[in-house]
Each structure stands twice: as structure tokens, then as C-alpha cells.
mmCIF file of C-alpha atoms in Angstrom:
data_model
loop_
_atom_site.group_PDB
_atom_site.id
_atom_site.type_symbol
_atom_site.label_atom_id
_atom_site.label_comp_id
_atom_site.label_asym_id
_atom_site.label_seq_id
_atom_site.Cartn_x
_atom_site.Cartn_y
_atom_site.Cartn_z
ATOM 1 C CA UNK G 315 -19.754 14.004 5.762
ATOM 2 C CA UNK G 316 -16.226 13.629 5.225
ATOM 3 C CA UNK G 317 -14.701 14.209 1.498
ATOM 4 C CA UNK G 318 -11.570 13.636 -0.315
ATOM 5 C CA UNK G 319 -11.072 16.721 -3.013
ATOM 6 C CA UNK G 320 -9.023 15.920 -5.634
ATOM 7 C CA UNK G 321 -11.136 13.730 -8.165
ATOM 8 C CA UNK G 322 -14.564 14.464 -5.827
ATOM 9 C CA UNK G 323 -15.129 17.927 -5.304
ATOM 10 C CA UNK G 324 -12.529 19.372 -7.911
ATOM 11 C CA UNK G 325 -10.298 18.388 -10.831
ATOM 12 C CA UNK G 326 -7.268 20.533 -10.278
ATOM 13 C CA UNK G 327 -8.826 24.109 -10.337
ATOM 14 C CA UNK G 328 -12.233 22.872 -11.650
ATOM 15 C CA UNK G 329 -15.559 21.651 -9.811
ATOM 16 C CA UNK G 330 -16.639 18.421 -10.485
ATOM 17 C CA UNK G 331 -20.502 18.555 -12.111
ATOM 18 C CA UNK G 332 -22.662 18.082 -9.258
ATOM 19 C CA UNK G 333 -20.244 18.628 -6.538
ATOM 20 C CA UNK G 334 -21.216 21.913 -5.701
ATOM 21 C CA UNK G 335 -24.562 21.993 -5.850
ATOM 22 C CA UNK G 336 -24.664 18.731 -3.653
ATOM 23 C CA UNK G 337 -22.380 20.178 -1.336
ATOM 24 C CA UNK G 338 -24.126 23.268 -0.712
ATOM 25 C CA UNK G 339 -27.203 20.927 -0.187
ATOM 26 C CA UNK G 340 -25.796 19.350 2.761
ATOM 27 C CA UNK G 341 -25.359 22.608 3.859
ATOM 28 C CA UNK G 342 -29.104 23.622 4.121
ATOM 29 C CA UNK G 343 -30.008 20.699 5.901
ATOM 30 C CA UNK G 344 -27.012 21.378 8.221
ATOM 31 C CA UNK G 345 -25.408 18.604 8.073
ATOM 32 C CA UNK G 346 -21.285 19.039 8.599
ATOM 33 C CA UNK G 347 -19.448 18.950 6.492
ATOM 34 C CA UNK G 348 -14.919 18.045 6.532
ATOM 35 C CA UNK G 349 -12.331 17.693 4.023
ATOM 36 C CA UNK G 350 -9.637 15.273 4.283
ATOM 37 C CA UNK G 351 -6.846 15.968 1.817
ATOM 38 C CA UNK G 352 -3.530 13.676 1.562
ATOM 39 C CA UNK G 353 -2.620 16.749 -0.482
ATOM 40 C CA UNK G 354 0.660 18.165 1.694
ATOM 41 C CA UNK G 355 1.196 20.751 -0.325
ATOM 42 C CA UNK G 356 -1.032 23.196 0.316
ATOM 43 C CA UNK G 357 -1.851 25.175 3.651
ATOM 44 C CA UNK G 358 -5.452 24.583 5.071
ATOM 45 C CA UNK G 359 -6.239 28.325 4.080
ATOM 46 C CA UNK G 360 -5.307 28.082 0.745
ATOM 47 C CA UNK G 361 -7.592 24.609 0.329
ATOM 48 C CA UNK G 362 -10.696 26.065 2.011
ATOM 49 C CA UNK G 363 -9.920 29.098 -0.415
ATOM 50 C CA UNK G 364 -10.361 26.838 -3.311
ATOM 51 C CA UNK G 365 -12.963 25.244 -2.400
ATOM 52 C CA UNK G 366 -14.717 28.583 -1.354
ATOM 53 C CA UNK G 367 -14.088 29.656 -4.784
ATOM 54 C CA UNK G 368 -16.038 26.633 -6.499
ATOM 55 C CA UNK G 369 -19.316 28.234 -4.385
ATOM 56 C CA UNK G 370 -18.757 26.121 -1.307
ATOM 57 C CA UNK G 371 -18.286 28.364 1.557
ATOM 58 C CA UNK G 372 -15.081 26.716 3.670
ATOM 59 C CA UNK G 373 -13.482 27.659 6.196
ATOM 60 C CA UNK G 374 -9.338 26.385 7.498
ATOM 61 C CA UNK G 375 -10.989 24.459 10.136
ATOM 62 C CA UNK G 376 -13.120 21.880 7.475
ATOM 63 C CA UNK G 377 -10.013 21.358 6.375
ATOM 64 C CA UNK G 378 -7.869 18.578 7.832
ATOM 65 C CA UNK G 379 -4.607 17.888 5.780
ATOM 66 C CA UNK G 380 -1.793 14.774 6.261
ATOM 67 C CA UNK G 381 0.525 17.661 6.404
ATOM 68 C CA UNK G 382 -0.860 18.701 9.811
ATOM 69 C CA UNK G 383 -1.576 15.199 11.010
ATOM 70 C CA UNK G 384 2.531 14.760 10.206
ATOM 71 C CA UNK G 385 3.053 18.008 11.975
ATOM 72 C CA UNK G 386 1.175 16.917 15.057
ATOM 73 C CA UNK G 387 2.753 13.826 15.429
ATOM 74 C CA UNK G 388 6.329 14.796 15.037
ATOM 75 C CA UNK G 389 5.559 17.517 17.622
ATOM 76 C CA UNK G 390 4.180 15.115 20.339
ATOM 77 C CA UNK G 391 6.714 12.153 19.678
ATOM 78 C CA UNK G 392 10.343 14.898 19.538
ATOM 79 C CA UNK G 393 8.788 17.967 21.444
ATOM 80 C CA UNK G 394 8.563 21.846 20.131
ATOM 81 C CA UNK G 395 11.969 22.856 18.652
ATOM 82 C CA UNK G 396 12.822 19.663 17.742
ATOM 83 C CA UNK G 397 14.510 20.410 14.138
ATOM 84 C CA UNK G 398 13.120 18.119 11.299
ATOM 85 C CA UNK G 399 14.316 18.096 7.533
ATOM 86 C CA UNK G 400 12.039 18.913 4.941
ATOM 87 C CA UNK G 401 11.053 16.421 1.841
ATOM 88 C CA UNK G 402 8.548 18.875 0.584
ATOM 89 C CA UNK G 403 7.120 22.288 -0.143
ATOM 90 C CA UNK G 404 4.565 25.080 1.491
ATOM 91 C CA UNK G 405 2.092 23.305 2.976
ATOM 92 C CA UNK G 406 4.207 20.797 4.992
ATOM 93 C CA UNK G 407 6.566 23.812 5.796
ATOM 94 C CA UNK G 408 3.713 25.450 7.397
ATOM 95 C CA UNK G 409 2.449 23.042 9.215
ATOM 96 C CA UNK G 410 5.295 22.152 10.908
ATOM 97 C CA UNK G 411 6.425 25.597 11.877
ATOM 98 C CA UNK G 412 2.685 25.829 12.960
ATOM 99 C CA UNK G 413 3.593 23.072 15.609
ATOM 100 C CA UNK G 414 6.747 24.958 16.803
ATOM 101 C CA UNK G 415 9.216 22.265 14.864
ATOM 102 C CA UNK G 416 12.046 23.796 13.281
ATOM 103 C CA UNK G 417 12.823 22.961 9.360
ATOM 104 C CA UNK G 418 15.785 22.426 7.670
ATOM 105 C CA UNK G 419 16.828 21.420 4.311
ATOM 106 C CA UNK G 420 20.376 20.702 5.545
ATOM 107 C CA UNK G 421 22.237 17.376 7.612
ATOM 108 C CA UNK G 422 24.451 20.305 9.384
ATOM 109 C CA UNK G 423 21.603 21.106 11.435
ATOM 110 C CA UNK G 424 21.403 17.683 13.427
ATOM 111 C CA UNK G 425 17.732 17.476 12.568
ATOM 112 C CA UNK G 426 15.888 14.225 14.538
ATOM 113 C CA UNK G 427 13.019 13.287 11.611
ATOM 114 C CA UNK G 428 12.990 13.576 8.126
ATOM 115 C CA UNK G 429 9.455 14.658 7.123
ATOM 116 C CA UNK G 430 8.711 13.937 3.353
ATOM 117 C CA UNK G 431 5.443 15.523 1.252
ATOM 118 C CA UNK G 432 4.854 16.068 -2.443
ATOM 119 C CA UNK G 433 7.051 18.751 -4.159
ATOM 120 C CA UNK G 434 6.058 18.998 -7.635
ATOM 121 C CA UNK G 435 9.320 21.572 -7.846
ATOM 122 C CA UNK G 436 11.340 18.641 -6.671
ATOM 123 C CA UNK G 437 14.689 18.172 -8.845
ATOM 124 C CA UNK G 438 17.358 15.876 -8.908
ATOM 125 C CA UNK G 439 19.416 16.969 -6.877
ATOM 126 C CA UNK G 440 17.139 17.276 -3.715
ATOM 127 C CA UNK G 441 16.337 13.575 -4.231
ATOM 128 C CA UNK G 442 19.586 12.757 -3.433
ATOM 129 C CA UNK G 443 20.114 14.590 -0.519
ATOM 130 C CA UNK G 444 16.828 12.531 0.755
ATOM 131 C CA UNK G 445 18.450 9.956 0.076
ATOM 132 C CA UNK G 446 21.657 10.786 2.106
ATOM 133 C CA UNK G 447 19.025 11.973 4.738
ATOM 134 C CA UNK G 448 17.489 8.905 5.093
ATOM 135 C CA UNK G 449 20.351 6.865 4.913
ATOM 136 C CA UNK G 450 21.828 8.677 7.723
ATOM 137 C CA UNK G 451 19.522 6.634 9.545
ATOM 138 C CA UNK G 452 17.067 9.294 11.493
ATOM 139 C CA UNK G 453 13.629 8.437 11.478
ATOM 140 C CA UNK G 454 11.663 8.843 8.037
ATOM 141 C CA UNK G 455 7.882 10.322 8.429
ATOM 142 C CA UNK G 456 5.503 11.067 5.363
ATOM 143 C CA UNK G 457 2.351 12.403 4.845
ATOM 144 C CA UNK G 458 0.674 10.288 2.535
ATOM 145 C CA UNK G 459 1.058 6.894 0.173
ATOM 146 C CA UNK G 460 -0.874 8.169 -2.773
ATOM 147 C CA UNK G 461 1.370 6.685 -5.752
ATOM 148 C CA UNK G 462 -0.477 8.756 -8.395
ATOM 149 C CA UNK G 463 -2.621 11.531 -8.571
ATOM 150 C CA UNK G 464 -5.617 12.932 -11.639
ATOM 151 C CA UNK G 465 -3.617 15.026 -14.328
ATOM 152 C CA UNK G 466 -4.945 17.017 -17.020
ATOM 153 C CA UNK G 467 -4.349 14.458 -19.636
ATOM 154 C CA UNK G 468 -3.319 10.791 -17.512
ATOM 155 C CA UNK G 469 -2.417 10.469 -14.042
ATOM 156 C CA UNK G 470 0.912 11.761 -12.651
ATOM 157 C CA UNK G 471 3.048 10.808 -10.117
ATOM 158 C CA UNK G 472 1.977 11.418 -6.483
ATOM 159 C CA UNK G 473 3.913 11.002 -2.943
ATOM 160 C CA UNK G 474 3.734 7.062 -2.887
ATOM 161 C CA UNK G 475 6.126 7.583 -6.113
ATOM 162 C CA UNK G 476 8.274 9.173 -4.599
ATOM 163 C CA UNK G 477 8.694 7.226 -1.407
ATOM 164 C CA UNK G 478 8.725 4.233 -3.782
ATOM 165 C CA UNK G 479 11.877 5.199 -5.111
ATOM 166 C CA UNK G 480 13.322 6.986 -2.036
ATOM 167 C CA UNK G 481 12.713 3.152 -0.585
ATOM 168 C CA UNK G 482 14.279 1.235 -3.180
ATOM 169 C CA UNK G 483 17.509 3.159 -3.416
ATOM 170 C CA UNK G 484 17.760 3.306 0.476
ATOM 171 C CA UNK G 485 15.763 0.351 1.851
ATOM 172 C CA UNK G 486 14.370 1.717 4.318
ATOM 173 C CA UNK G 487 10.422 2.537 5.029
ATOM 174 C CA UNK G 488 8.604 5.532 6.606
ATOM 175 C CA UNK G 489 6.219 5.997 9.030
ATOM 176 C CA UNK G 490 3.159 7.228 6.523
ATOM 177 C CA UNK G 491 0.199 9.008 8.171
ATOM 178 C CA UNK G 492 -2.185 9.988 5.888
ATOM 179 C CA UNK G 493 -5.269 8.058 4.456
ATOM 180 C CA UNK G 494 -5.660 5.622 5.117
ATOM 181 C CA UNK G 495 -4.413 5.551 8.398
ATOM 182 C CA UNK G 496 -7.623 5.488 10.650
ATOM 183 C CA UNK G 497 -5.954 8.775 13.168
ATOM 184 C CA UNK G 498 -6.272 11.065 9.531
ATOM 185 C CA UNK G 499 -9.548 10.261 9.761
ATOM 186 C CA UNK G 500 -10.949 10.297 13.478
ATOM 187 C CA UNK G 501 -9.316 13.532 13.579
ATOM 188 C CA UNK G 502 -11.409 15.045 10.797
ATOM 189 C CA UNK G 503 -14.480 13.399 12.154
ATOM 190 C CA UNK G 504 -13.881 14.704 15.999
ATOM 191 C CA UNK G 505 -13.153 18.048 14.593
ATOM 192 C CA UNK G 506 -16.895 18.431 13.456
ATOM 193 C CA UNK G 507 -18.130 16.543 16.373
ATOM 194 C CA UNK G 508 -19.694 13.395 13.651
ATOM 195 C CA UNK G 509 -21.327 10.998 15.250
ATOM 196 C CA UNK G 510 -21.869 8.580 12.198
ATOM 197 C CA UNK G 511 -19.359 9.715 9.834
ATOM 198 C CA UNK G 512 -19.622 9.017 5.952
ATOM 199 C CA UNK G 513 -15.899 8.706 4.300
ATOM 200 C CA UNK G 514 -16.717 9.805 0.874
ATOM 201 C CA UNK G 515 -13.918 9.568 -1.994
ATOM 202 C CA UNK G 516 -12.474 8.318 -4.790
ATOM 203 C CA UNK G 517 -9.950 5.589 -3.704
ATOM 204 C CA UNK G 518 -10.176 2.583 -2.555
ATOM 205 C CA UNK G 519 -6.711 2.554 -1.305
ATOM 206 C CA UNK G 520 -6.975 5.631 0.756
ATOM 207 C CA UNK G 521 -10.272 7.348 1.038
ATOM 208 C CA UNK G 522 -11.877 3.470 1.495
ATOM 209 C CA UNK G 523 -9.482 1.763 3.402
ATOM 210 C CA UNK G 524 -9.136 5.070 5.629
ATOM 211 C CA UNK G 525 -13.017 5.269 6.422
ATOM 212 C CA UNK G 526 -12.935 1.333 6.584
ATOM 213 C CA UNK G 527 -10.168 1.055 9.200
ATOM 214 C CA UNK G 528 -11.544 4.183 11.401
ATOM 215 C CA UNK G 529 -15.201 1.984 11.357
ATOM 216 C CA UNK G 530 -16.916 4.741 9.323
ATOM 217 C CA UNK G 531 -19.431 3.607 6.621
ATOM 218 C CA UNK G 532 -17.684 5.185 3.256
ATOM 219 C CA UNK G 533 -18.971 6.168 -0.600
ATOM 220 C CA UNK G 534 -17.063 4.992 -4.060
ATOM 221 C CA UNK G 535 -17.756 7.870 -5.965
ATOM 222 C CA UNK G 536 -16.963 7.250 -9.529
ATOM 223 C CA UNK G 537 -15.619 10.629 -10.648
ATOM 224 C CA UNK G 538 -11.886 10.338 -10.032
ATOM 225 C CA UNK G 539 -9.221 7.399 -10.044
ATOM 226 C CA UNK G 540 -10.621 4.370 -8.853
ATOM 227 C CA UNK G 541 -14.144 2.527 -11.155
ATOM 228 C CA UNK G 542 -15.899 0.015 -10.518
ATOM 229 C CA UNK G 543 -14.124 -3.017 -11.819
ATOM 230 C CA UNK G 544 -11.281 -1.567 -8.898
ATOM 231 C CA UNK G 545 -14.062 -1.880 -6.881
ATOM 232 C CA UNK G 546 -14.723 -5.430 -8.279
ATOM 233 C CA UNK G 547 -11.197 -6.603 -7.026
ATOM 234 C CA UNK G 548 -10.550 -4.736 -3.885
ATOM 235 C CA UNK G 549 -10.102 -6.786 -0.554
ATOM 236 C CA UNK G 550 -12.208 -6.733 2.478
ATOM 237 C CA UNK G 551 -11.096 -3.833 4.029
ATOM 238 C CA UNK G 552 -11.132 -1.749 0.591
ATOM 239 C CA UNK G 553 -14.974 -2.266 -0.408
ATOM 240 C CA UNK G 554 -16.952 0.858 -0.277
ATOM 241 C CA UNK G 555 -20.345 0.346 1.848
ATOM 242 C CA UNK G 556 -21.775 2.608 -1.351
ATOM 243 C CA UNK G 557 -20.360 3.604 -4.468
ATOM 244 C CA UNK G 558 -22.098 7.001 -6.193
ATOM 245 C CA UNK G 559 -21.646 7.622 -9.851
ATOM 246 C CA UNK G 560 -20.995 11.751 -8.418
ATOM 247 C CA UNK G 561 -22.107 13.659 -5.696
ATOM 248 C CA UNK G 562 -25.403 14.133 -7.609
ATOM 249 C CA UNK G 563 -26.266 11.004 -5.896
ATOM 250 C CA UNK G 564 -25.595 12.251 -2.024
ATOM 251 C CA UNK G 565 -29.382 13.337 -1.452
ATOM 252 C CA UNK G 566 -30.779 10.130 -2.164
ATOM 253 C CA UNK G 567 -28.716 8.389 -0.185
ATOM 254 C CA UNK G 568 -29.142 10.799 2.981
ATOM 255 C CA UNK G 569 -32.651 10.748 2.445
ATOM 256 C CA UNK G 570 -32.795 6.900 2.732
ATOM 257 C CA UNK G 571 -33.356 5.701 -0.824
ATOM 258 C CA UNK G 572 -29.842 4.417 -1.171
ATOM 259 C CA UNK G 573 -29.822 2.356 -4.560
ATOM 260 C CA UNK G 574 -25.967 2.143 -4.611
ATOM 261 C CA UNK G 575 -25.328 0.223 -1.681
ATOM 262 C CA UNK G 576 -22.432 -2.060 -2.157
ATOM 263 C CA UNK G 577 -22.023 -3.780 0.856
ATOM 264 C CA UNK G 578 -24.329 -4.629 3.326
ATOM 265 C CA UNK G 579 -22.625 -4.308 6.754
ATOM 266 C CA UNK G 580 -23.370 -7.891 8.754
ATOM 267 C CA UNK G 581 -24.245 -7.678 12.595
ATOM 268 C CA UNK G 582 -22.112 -10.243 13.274
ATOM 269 C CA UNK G 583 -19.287 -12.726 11.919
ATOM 270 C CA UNK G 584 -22.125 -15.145 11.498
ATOM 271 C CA UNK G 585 -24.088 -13.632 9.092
ATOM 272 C CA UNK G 586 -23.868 -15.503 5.866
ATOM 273 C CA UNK G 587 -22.717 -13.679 2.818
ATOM 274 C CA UNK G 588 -25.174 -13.302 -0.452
ATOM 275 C CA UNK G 589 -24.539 -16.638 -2.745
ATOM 276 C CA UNK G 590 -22.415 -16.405 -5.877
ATOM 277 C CA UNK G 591 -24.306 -18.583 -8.536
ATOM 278 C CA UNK G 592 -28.091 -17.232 -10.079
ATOM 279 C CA UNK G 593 -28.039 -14.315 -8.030
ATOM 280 C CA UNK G 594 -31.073 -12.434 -9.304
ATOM 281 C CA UNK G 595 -32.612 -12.094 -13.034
ATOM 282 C CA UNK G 596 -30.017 -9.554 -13.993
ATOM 283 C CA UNK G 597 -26.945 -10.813 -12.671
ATOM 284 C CA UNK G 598 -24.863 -13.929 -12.635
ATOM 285 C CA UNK G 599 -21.788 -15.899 -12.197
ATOM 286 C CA UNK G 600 -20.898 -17.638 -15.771
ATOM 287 C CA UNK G 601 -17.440 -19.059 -16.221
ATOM 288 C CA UNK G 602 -16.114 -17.023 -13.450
ATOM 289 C CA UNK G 603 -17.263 -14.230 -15.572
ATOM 290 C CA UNK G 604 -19.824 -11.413 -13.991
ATOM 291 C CA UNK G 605 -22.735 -11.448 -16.777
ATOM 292 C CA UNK G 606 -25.292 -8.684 -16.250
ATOM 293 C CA UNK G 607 -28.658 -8.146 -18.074
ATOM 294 C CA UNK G 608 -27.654 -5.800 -20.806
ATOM 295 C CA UNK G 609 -30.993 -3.859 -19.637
ATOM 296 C CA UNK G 610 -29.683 -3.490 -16.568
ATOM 297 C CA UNK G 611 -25.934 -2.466 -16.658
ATOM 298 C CA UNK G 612 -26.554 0.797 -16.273
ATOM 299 C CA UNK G 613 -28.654 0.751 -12.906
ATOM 300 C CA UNK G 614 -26.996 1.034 -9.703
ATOM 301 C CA UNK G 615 -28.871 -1.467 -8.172
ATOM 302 C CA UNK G 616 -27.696 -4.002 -10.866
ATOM 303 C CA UNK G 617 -24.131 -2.939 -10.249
ATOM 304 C CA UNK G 618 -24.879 -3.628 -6.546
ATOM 305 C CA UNK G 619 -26.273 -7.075 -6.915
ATOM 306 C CA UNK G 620 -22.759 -7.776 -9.045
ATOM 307 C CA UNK G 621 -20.601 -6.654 -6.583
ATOM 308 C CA UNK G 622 -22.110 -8.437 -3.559
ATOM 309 C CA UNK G 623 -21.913 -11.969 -5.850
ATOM 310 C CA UNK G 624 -18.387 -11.196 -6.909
ATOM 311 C CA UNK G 625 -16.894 -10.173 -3.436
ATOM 312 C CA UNK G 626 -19.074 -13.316 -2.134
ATOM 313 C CA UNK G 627 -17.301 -15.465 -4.727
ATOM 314 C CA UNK G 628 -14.033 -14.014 -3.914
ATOM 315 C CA UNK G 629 -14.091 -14.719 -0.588
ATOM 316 C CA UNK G 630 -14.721 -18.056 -1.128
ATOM 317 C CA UNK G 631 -11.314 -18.358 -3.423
ATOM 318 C CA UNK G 632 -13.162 -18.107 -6.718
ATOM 319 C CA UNK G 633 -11.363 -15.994 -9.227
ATOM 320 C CA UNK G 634 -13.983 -13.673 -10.754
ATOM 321 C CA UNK G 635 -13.699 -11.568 -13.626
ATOM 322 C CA UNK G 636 -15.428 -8.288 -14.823
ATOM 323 C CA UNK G 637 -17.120 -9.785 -17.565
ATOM 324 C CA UNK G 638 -19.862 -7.096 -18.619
ATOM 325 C CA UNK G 639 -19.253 -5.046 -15.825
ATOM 326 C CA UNK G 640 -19.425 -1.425 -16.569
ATOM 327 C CA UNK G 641 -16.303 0.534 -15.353
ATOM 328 C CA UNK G 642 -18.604 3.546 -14.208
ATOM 329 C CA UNK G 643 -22.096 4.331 -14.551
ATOM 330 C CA UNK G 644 -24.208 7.894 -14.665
ATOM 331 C CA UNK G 645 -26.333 9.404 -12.310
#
């Protein structure tokens, strides 16, 4: 089992209901466990402390962040010593000094990379040196495309803001390896030794397409950014093979009761996808509209149905539309 954090295990310094009793299940039946955090800010240690905290017993090496996938790269592609410049905070810092890169914050030290992370401390002033960084035209790495991130109150900005604008004032582009680049993930999955890894988070955009693109099945769970009319208009490679209203859910799908399942995998290119029109008694297609059985918009297996129809449709260049979709549903 591999898990995003923020917005599936935790909200900021909060568990999320369920997650920790759910997680501590997996434990006693010994199944592994790995968390895969786009989160550059922190060190491994300090995430597995957190989580430890909850009542999950973690330890650094569950932990796989894009900081140390960034770190790893840079160190193979320029070599130990190579001297990068730092667009970020702790966690990134560490990680590359862990990988026997040198960091700077300065142009005078000829560095060969920029490597950029979140830094919530980040001021105005340290923009534009980025910018004069990356418009000095070394190569631009970052950790992770997540434009925005689960606040307290609304979402805030997360690194994909900030490369946004870094972007549009310099037009240039980095080399991003976080989720959902497939490597983030295989990583993760080799360092538990998986053998049918189960991508489980809360975006389609990262945690989905990751798992997707590494040919891992993967889990929607409905507890963070991402609900289920997202789910309704995500591409191919961004539909979750299951989507779970929390990790309450995770035992009955492990023990092979799996009500949620979104997508059914096909063996082959050849395998016809469900029809769109009159799908079943509680769902249907009306004026491009999703319509569900008022009875039965709260069942995950109703929610299923409506997904297969719409993505179905889709495919076929229908435009559908939520209708009386629900956004999430309970356990």
C-alpha cells in the first residue's frame, strides 16, 4: 500500500477519521505499508515522526519524498560535489546534502542546477533571484507540480504555483519529478519490495496519474482535494481503478468485497467499454446529464455504475455533465 499524506492520512497536524485505525489494520495483517509525499519540505524523519505521532508507527525508510527523488537524480546526472542552488527550505536542503551535492543560495558559486521545492518562508525578494537563476540559463529541477495544497480554511498555494509564475516571468520549464512521474513511485514500491502495489491518494493529478503511469492499480479517496465530479471529468490516465469515501473503506476492499470500483481494468484494447445510455435501474444518461436514483446516490456501487457510463460516454466525444452526481459520499 502506497499513500499520499496530506488530505489522506492527515490534515496538517491532524489524523484524518479512519486513517489510523485503518492503517494500523494493514499493519496486523502485515501488509507494507509506504508513503509518498510531494511534500519537499520536510526531512523523511520528521514525516515518519508525524505520522508516528497520529498512532501509526513509521519509520524514515516508509517514507519516500520528491525531495530525495530530486536529490538522487541531480546526484547521478552532475556527480557528488556538484554545487546546486536552492529554491526551497529544510527538507530539500537535506536531501541534497544527503547525496553529497553542495547548496547555495548564491550565482557567485557557479552552481550547475537550480533545484526548486516549496518554501512557505519564501519572500519577494528570493523570487527574484530565482528568477535571475533561471534565466541564467542552468538547468531548472523541481520536486513536485502540486499547484495547491489543503489549508485550514481554503486551499493555498503549493509548488506548481510557484513554478507557474517562476515560468511565466522567465519562460522557461523544469524538469519536475515528483508525482506523478512514474520513477516517484516505483521507487516507493521497490523500497518495500510490492509486488502489486495500490497508489492510494487524493489527486487525480498526482497521486492517480502517478500510480496510473507506474501500472499500479490506485484508490480516489474522497477526504482531501479532488471529489467525485473531478473524478467525473478526469482523462484516461487520471481515473482511479477505486475511489474510497476514507480509509474506513481499505478492509473491504483488501478483503475482496470492493463496492467502489471505478474502473474495471480491460485485458486487452479489445475489450468493449460499458454502454452510455440505460445503464442499470439507478443510473442513466439524460440530456448529457448523469441522473441517478435518488435512493441510490449515496451507494458506492451507484456512484460506480455513473462513472463507468460517463467515462464510456466521454470517450466516445459525448460531453457529460454531473447532473445528480454527489461530489463525495460516506462510508
Amino acid at each position: 500500500m502506497l499513500f499520499d499524506l496530506d488530505g489522506v492520512v492527515y490534515h496538517g497536524p491532524d489524523p484524518i477519521t479512519g486513517a489510523v485505525e485503518a492503517i494500523s489494520w494493514l499493519h496486523e495483517q502485515s501488509i507494507p505499508v509506504s508513503y509518498v509525499t510531494n511534500n519537499a519540505t520536510r526531512t523523511a524523519e520528521v514525516v515518519a515522526d508525524h505520522i508516528s505521532t497520529l498512532g501509526i508507527r513509521t519509520s524514515p525508510a516508509e517514507v519516500t519524498t520528491s525531495a530525495q527523488v530530486l536529490a538522487g537524480q541531480l546526484a547521478a546526472k552532475f556527480g557528488t560535489g556538484a554545487s546546486v542552488y536552492l529554491v526551497g527550505t529544510t527538507g530539500l536542503a537535506t536531501a541534497l546534502e544527503a547525496e553529497g551535492l553542495r547548496v547555495t543560495r548564491t550565482l557567485d558559486d557557479d552552481p550547475v542546477v537550480i533545484a526548486q521545492g516549496l518554501d512557505p518562508d519564501i519572500t519577494y525578494q528570493m523570487i527574484v533571484r530565482a528568477c535571475e537563476a533561471i534565466t541564467s540559463g542552468i538547468e531548472w529541477w523541481a520536486t513536485n507540480p502540486d499547484y495547491s495544497m489543503v489549508g485550514p480554511r481554503s486551499r493555498v498555494p503549493g509548488n506548481g504555483a510557484f513554478i507557474d509564475m517562476l515560468s511565466r516571468l522567465t519562460g522557461a520549464q523544469p524538469t519536475v519529478v515528483g508525482k506523478p512521474s512514474p520513477h516517484m513511485m516505483e521507487f516507493a514500491a521497490h523500497r518495500i519490495g510490492a509486488e502489486r502495489p495500490l497508489m492510494v491518494g487524493d489527486r487525480l493529478d498526482t497521486d492517480i496519474e502517478g500510480g496510473n503511469s507506474a501500472g499500479f492499480e490506485t484508490a480516489l479517496v474522497l477526504t482531501g482535494v479532488h471529489d467525485i465530479h473531478d473524478a467525473l471529468r478526469a482523462g484516461p490516465g487520471r481515473r482511479p481503478t477505486y475511489i474510497l469515501p476514507s480509509l474506513r473503506s481499505l478492509g473491504t476492499l483488501i478483503v475482496g468485497s470492493a463496492p467502489a470500483r471505478a474502473e474495471e481494468r480491460p485485458e486487452s484494447s479489445e475489450t468493449p467499454l460499458p454502454s452510455a445510455g440505460g445503464d442499470s435501474a439507478e443510473c442513466r444518461i439524460v440530456d448529457g446529464q448523469l441522473r441517478l436514483d435518488e435512493s441510490s446516490r449515496a451507494e458506492v456501487s451507484a456512484v460506480q455504475n455513473a462513472l463507468r457510463s460517463a467515462w464510456a460516454a466521454t470517450d466516445r466525444g459525448e460531453d457529460i455533465r454531473p447532473g445528480n452526481l454527489p461530489r463525495r459520499i460516506h462510508d
